[in-house]
CSV table of C-alpha atoms in Angstrom, one decimal:
chain,number,residue,atom,x,y,z
O,1,UNK,CA,26.3,45.1,25.8
O,2,UNK,CA,28.7,46.0,23.8
O,3,UNK,CA,28.9,44.0,20.0
O,4,UNK,CA,31.3,42.7,18.1
O,5,UNK,CA,30.6,41.5,15.0
O,6,UNK,CA,33.3,39.4,12.4
O,7,UNK,CA,33.0,38.3,8.6
O,8,UNK,CA,33.2,36.0,7.2
O,9,UNK,CA,32.6,34.0,10.7
O,10,UNK,CA,34.5,30.8,8.0
O,11,UNK,CA,36.3,31.2,5.3
O,12,UNK,CA,38.6,28.3,2.8
O,13,UNK,CA,40.9,28.7,-0.5
O,14,UNK,CA,43.4,28.0,-2.1
O,15,UNK,CA,46.7,28.7,-1.4
O,16,UNK,CA,48.2,31.9,-3.1
O,17,UNK,CA,45.5,34.2,-2.6
O,18,UNK,CA,44.2,37.4,-0.1
O,19,UNK,CA,41.6,36.9,2.9
O,20,UNK,CA,40.1,39.6,4.4
O,21,UNK,CA,38.3,39.3,7.4
O,22,UNK,CA,36.5,42.4,9.3
O,23,UNK,CA,35.0,43.3,12.4
O,24,UNK,CA,33.1,46.0,14.0
O,25,UNK,CA,31.9,47.2,17.4
O,26,UNK,CA,27.8,47.7,16.8
O,27,UNK,CA,27.0,49.7,18.9
O,28,UNK,CA,29.7,52.0,20.6
O,29,UNK,CA,33.0,53.5,18.6
O,30,UNK,CA,36.7,51.2,19.5
O,31,UNK,CA,39.2,54.2,19.8
O,32,UNK,CA,41.2,50.8,19.5
O,33,UNK,CA,40.7,47.3,17.5
O,34,UNK,CA,43.1,44.5,18.2
O,35,UNK,CA,44.1,41.4,16.3
O,36,UNK,CA,44.3,37.8,17.7
O,37,UNK,CA,45.7,34.7,16.4
O,38,UNK,CA,44.6,31.4,18.4
O,39,UNK,CA,45.9,27.6,17.3
O,40,UNK,CA,44.0,24.8,19.2
O,41,UNK,CA,44.0,24.4,22.9
O,42,UNK,CA,46.3,27.9,23.3
O,43,UNK,CA,46.0,31.1,24.5
O,44,UNK,CA,45.5,34.6,21.8
O,45,UNK,CA,48.5,35.4,20.7
O,46,UNK,CA,48.1,39.5,19.9
O,47,UNK,CA,49.5,40.3,16.0
O,48,UNK,CA,49.1,43.9,15.2
O,49,UNK,CA,46.6,46.5,17.8
O,50,UNK,CA,45.0,48.7,15.5
O,51,UNK,CA,44.1,53.1,16.1
O,52,UNK,CA,41.6,54.3,13.3
O,53,UNK,CA,43.5,56.8,11.2
O,54,UNK,CA,46.6,55.6,12.0
O,55,UNK,CA,49.2,53.1,11.4
O,56,UNK,CA,48.9,49.2,13.5
O,57,UNK,CA,51.4,48.1,15.6
O,58,UNK,CA,53.1,44.5,14.9
O,59,UNK,CA,54.4,42.6,17.4
O,60,UNK,CA,57.0,41.7,17.0
O,61,UNK,CA,57.3,38.6,14.9
O,62,UNK,CA,54.2,39.8,12.5
O,63,UNK,CA,54.8,40.8,9.2
O,64,UNK,CA,52.7,43.5,8.6
O,65,UNK,CA,53.3,42.3,4.8
O,66,UNK,CA,51.5,40.4,4.8
O,67,UNK,CA,49.0,40.5,8.1
O,68,UNK,CA,47.9,43.2,6.4
O,69,UNK,CA,45.1,45.9,9.5
O,70,UNK,CA,43.7,48.8,8.0
O,71,UNK,CA,40.7,50.9,10.8
O,72,UNK,CA,39.2,52.7,8.3
O,73,UNK,CA,36.4,54.1,10.8
O,74,UNK,CA,35.5,53.9,15.0
O,75,UNK,CA,34.1,50.7,14.4
O,76,UNK,CA,35.4,49.4,11.8
O,77,UNK,CA,39.3,47.4,11.1
O,78,UNK,CA,40.1,45.1,8.7
O,79,UNK,CA,42.6,41.8,8.2
O,80,UNK,CA,43.7,41.4,5.1
O,81,UNK,CA,46.3,38.1,4.7
O,82,UNK,CA,47.6,38.9,1.6
O,83,UNK,CA,49.1,35.4,-0.8
O,84,UNK,CA,47.6,32.9,2.0
O,85,UNK,CA,49.2,30.1,2.7
O,86,UNK,CA,48.5,26.6,4.2
O,87,UNK,CA,50.8,27.7,7.3
O,88,UNK,CA,48.1,31.1,8.0
O,89,UNK,CA,45.5,28.8,8.5
O,90,UNK,CA,44.4,29.0,11.8
O,91,UNK,CA,41.7,30.6,13.8
O,92,UNK,CA,41.2,35.1,13.7
O,93,UNK,CA,40.0,36.8,16.5
O,94,UNK,CA,39.4,41.0,16.9
O,95,UNK,CA,38.0,43.2,19.4
O,96,UNK,CA,38.1,46.0,20.6
O,97,UNK,CA,38.5,48.7,23.0
O,98,UNK,CA,35.9,51.7,24.2
O,99,UNK,CA,36.7,54.6,25.7
O,100,UNK,CA,37.5,53.0,28.5
O,101,UNK,CA,39.4,49.9,30.0
O,102,UNK,CA,37.9,46.8,28.9
O,103,UNK,CA,37.7,44.7,25.6
O,104,UNK,CA,35.4,43.1,23.5
O,105,UNK,CA,35.8,40.6,21.4
O,106,UNK,CA,34.1,38.9,17.7
O,107,UNK,CA,33.2,34.7,17.3
O,108,UNK,CA,37.2,34.6,15.2
O,109,UNK,CA,37.0,34.0,11.9
O,110,UNK,CA,38.4,30.0,10.8
O,111,UNK,CA,41.2,30.7,8.1
O,112,UNK,CA,41.6,26.9,6.2
O,113,UNK,CA,44.5,27.2,2.9
O,114,UNK,CA,44.3,24.9,1.1
E,1,UNK,CA,57.1,43.6,30.5
E,2,UNK,CA,53.9,42.0,32.1
E,3,UNK,CA,53.3,38.4,32.5
E,4,UNK,CA,51.1,35.4,33.7
E,5,UNK,CA,50.6,32.1,34.7
E,6,UNK,CA,48.0,29.4,34.3
E,7,UNK,CA,49.8,26.1,36.4
E,8,UNK,CA,46.1,24.3,36.0
E,9,UNK,CA,46.1,23.6,32.2
E,10,UNK,CA,43.2,21.4,32.7
E,11,UNK,CA,40.7,20.1,35.7
E,12,UNK,CA,37.3,18.5,35.7
E,13,UNK,CA,34.9,19.3,38.2
E,14,UNK,CA,31.3,17.5,39.1
E,15,UNK,CA,28.2,18.6,38.1
E,16,UNK,CA,26.8,21.7,41.6
E,17,UNK,CA,31.2,21.1,43.0
E,18,UNK,CA,33.8,24.4,43.0
E,19,UNK,CA,35.7,24.0,41.2
E,20,UNK,CA,38.9,27.6,41.9
E,21,UNK,CA,41.3,28.8,39.3
E,22,UNK,CA,44.7,29.8,39.8
E,23,UNK,CA,47.0,32.5,38.4
E,24,UNK,CA,49.5,35.1,39.0
E,25,UNK,CA,51.1,37.9,37.5
E,26,UNK,CA,54.0,39.6,37.0
E,27,UNK,CA,53.7,43.3,37.1
E,28,UNK,CA,55.6,46.5,38.9
E,29,UNK,CA,53.2,48.7,38.6
E,30,UNK,CA,51.0,49.5,40.9
E,31,UNK,CA,47.8,50.3,39.0
E,32,UNK,CA,45.4,47.8,36.8
E,33,UNK,CA,42.9,45.4,35.9
E,34,UNK,CA,42.8,41.5,36.0
E,35,UNK,CA,39.5,39.0,33.7
E,36,UNK,CA,39.4,36.0,34.0
E,37,UNK,CA,37.1,35.2,30.4
E,38,UNK,CA,35.0,32.1,28.7
E,39,UNK,CA,35.8,30.7,25.8
E,40,UNK,CA,33.2,27.9,24.8
E,41,UNK,CA,33.4,25.7,22.3
E,42,UNK,CA,31.8,28.0,19.8
E,43,UNK,CA,35.1,30.4,20.9
E,44,UNK,CA,33.6,33.5,21.6
E,45,UNK,CA,35.7,35.1,23.8
E,46,UNK,CA,33.2,35.9,27.0
E,47,UNK,CA,34.2,38.6,30.3
E,48,UNK,CA,33.4,36.2,33.2
E,49,UNK,CA,34.9,38.7,36.2
E,50,UNK,CA,37.1,41.8,35.7
E,51,UNK,CA,38.7,43.1,38.9
E,52,UNK,CA,40.2,47.1,39.3
E,53,UNK,CA,43.5,46.6,40.6
E,54,UNK,CA,42.9,49.4,43.5
E,55,UNK,CA,39.6,47.9,44.9
E,56,UNK,CA,40.5,45.5,47.9
E,57,UNK,CA,37.2,44.2,47.8
E,58,UNK,CA,36.6,41.0,45.6
E,59,UNK,CA,34.6,41.5,42.7
E,60,UNK,CA,31.8,38.5,42.6
E,61,UNK,CA,29.1,37.8,39.5
E,62,UNK,CA,26.9,35.0,39.7
E,63,UNK,CA,28.3,31.6,40.8
E,64,UNK,CA,31.4,33.0,40.1
E,65,UNK,CA,33.6,35.5,41.8
E,66,UNK,CA,37.8,36.0,42.3
E,67,UNK,CA,39.8,35.9,45.6
E,68,UNK,CA,42.6,39.0,44.7
E,69,UNK,CA,45.4,39.2,46.5
E,70,UNK,CA,47.3,41.9,45.6
E,71,UNK,CA,50.6,41.7,47.5
E,72,UNK,CA,51.0,37.6,46.2
E,73,UNK,CA,49.6,39.0,42.6
E,74,UNK,CA,47.5,36.0,42.3
E,75,UNK,CA,44.0,36.3,40.6
E,76,UNK,CA,42.1,32.8,41.4
E,77,UNK,CA,38.9,32.6,40.3
E,78,UNK,CA,36.3,29.9,42.5
E,79,UNK,CA,33.3,28.4,40.5
E,80,UNK,CA,30.3,27.8,42.6
E,81,UNK,CA,27.4,25.2,41.7
E,82,UNK,CA,29.3,24.3,38.7
E,83,UNK,CA,27.1,23.6,35.6
E,84,UNK,CA,27.4,21.6,32.3
E,85,UNK,CA,27.9,24.7,30.5
E,86,UNK,CA,30.9,25.9,32.5
E,87,UNK,CA,33.4,23.6,30.8
E,88,UNK,CA,34.7,25.9,28.6
E,89,UNK,CA,38.3,27.2,28.4
E,90,UNK,CA,39.6,29.2,30.5
E,91,UNK,CA,42.0,32.9,30.4
E,92,UNK,CA,43.0,34.6,32.5
E,93,UNK,CA,43.9,38.5,31.6
E,94,UNK,CA,46.0,41.5,32.3
E,95,UNK,CA,45.9,45.2,31.2
E,96,UNK,CA,48.3,48.7,32.3
E,97,UNK,CA,45.8,51.4,32.2
E,98,UNK,CA,49.6,53.2,31.5
E,99,UNK,CA,49.5,51.4,28.2
E,100,UNK,CA,47.5,53.3,25.7
E,101,UNK,CA,46.8,51.5,23.2
E,102,UNK,CA,45.0,48.6,26.7
E,103,UNK,CA,47.0,46.0,25.8
E,104,UNK,CA,45.2,42.7,27.4
E,105,UNK,CA,48.1,40.0,28.6
E,106,UNK,CA,46.6,36.2,28.5
E,107,UNK,CA,47.6,33.3,30.3
E,108,UNK,CA,48.3,30.9,29.0
E,109,UNK,CA,44.7,29.2,30.1
E,110,UNK,CA,43.0,26.4,31.8
E,111,UNK,CA,40.9,23.4,29.8
E,112,UNK,CA,37.7,23.1,32.7
E,113,UNK,CA,35.6,19.6,32.3
E,114,UNK,CA,32.6,19.7,34.3
E,115,UNK,CA,30.5,15.7,34.7
E,116,UNK,CA,27.2,15.4,34.8
């Protein structure tokens, strides 16, 4: 099956610093990658959609200058949380879509901002 | 815009018993995809089952089966012979294939607890 990795799985940082999360599709090329945020006991909230070589499309209410997304290749997308604050603490999940209609999810990254 | 509704926040079932999770959705599209995902305590999202709207036959994957009622816009998941490992959050999701991005619209989720 299709495998998506995410790194790091867990990160703790100080308020005001930036954190980068990587999402890789290991055995397929992803035409599109998605970034989600999930609070405890809640559903996944789509933050943005990215396509290789083009700017990400952000959902309403998501600050694009705070959550920088780069999709440099068909197998790698990165999410950078800039000037992180405690309210940015959350579980971030990426997914990747191959050419057909399905998404494969990474294992998630738990971000804690102190 | 499509909406997905899961009206059961939590369901409890004993081992070996059957549990059915409900999901309804709203769309004006005729062709689309529906999914059930499982999110265990590890929080890894796992695809349980997938249904294409143009296929009338209900999808089945081992102990998991769906009851897809297109006219009623209903997509319930039945877990048969429940096992302790089935304890997880289950999300129903909708995908509109005409959406070039292939976004998923998720329901709020149903927490399933399987007890010995």
